[in-house]
Tab-separated table of C-alpha atoms in Angstrom:
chain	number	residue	atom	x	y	z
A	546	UNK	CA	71.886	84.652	63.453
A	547	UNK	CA	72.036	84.149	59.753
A	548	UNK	CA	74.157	86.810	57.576
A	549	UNK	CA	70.757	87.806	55.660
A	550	UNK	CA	68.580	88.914	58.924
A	551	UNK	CA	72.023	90.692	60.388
A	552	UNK	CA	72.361	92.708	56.968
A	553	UNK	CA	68.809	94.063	56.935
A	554	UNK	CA	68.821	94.846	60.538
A	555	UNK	CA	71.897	96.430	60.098
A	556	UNK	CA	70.437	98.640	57.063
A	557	UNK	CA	67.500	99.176	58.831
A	558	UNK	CA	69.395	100.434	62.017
A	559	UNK	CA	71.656	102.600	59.609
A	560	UNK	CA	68.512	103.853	57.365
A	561	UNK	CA	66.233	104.894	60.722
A	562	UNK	CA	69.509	106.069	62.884
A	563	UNK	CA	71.670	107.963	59.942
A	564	UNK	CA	72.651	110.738	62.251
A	565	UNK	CA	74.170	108.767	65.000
A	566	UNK	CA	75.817	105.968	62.277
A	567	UNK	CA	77.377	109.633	59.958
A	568	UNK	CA	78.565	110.930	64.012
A	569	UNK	CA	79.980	107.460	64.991
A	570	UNK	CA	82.009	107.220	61.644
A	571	UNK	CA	83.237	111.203	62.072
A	572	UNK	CA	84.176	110.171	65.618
A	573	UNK	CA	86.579	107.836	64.733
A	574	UNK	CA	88.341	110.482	62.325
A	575	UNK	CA	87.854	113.455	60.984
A	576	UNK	CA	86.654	113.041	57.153
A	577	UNK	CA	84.633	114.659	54.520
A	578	UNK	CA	81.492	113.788	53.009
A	579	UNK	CA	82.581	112.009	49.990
A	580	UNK	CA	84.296	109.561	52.669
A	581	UNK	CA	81.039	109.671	54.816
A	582	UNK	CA	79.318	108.241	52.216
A	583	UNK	CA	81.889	105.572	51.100
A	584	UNK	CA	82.501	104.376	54.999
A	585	UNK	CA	78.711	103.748	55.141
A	586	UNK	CA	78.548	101.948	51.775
A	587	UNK	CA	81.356	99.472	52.823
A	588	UNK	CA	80.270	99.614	56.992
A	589	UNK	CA	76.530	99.316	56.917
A	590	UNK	CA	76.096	98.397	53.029
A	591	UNK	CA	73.741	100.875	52.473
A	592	UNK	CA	73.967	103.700	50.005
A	593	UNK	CA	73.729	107.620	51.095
A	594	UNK	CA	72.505	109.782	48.601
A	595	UNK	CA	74.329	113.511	48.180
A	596	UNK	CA	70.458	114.886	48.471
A	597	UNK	CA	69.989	112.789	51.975
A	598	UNK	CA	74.427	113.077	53.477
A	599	UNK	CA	74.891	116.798	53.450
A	600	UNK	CA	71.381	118.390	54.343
A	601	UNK	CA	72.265	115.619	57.283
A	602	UNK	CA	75.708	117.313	58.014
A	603	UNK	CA	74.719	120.924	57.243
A	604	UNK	CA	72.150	120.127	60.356
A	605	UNK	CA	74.497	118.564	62.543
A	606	UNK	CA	76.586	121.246	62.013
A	607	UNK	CA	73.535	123.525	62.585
A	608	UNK	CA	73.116	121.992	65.870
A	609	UNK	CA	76.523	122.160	67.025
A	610	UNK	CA	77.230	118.558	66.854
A	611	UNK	CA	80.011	119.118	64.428
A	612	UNK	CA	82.352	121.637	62.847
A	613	UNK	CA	83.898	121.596	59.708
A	614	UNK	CA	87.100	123.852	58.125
A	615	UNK	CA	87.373	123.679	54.357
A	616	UNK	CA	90.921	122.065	53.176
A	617	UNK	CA	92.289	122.494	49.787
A	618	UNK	CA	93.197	119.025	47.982
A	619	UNK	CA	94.255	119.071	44.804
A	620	UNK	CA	93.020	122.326	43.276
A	621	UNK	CA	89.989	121.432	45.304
A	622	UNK	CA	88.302	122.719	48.410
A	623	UNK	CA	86.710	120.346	50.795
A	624	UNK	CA	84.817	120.493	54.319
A	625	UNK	CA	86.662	117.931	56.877
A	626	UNK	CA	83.801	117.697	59.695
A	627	UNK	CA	85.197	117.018	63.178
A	628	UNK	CA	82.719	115.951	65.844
A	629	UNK	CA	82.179	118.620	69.001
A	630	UNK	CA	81.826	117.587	72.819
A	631	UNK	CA	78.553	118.709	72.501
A	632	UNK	CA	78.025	115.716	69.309
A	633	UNK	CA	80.193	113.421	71.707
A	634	UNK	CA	77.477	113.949	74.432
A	635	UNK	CA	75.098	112.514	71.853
A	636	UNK	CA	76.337	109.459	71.353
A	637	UNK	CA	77.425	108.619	74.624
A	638	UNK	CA	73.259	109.411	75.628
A	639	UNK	CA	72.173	107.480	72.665
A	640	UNK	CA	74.688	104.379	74.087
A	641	UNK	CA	73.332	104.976	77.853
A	642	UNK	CA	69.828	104.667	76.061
A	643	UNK	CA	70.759	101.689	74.079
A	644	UNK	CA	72.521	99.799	77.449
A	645	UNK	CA	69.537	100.552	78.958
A	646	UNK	CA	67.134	99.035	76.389
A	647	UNK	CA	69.424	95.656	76.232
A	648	UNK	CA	69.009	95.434	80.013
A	649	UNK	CA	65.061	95.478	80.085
A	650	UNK	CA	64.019	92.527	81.466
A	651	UNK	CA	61.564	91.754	78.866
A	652	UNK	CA	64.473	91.594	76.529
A	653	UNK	CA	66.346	88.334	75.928
């Protein structure tokens, strides 16, 4: 697979599934948004605008997928989102889905 089709597919994956890529990168740690947005920049090499990241968070948070506590860092506040069973739940569905998909016959 050439480098140039595996980037845009990548994008593309990362542009049409931002939810699951932004709870797959909080899974691995907890982090803030700032972080979010550098992790997909340097992951997925696509860039997340502030107006597209944090309505995205404020509704994952919404739908209990994550929580966040705001931490003070250097005269600063910030929200550090952690990832909930119920968000875990998500992803492992979306992977089930995804397994399932690759075994289709009609895929090769």
């Amino acid at each position: 697979m050439s480098e140039t089709y595996k980037k845009e597919i990548v994008q593309r994956i990362t542009r049409n599934l931002l939810d699951i890529q932004v709870l797959r990168l909080i899974r691995s740690r907890p982090t803030w948004g700032y972080m979010i947005k550098k992790e997909a920049e340097t992951r997925f090499g696509v860039t997340l605008r502030h107006g597209a990241l944090y309505p995205l968070l404020n509704r994952l948070e919404r739908e209990s997928f994550l929580t966040s506590q705001k931490q003070p860092k250097g005269g600063r506040t910030r929200k550090v989102y952690t990832i909930t069973e119920k968000g875990e739940q998500y992803l492992e569905a979306y992977n089930t889905i995804l397994r399932e998909q690759i075994k289709r016959q009609d895929i090769k």
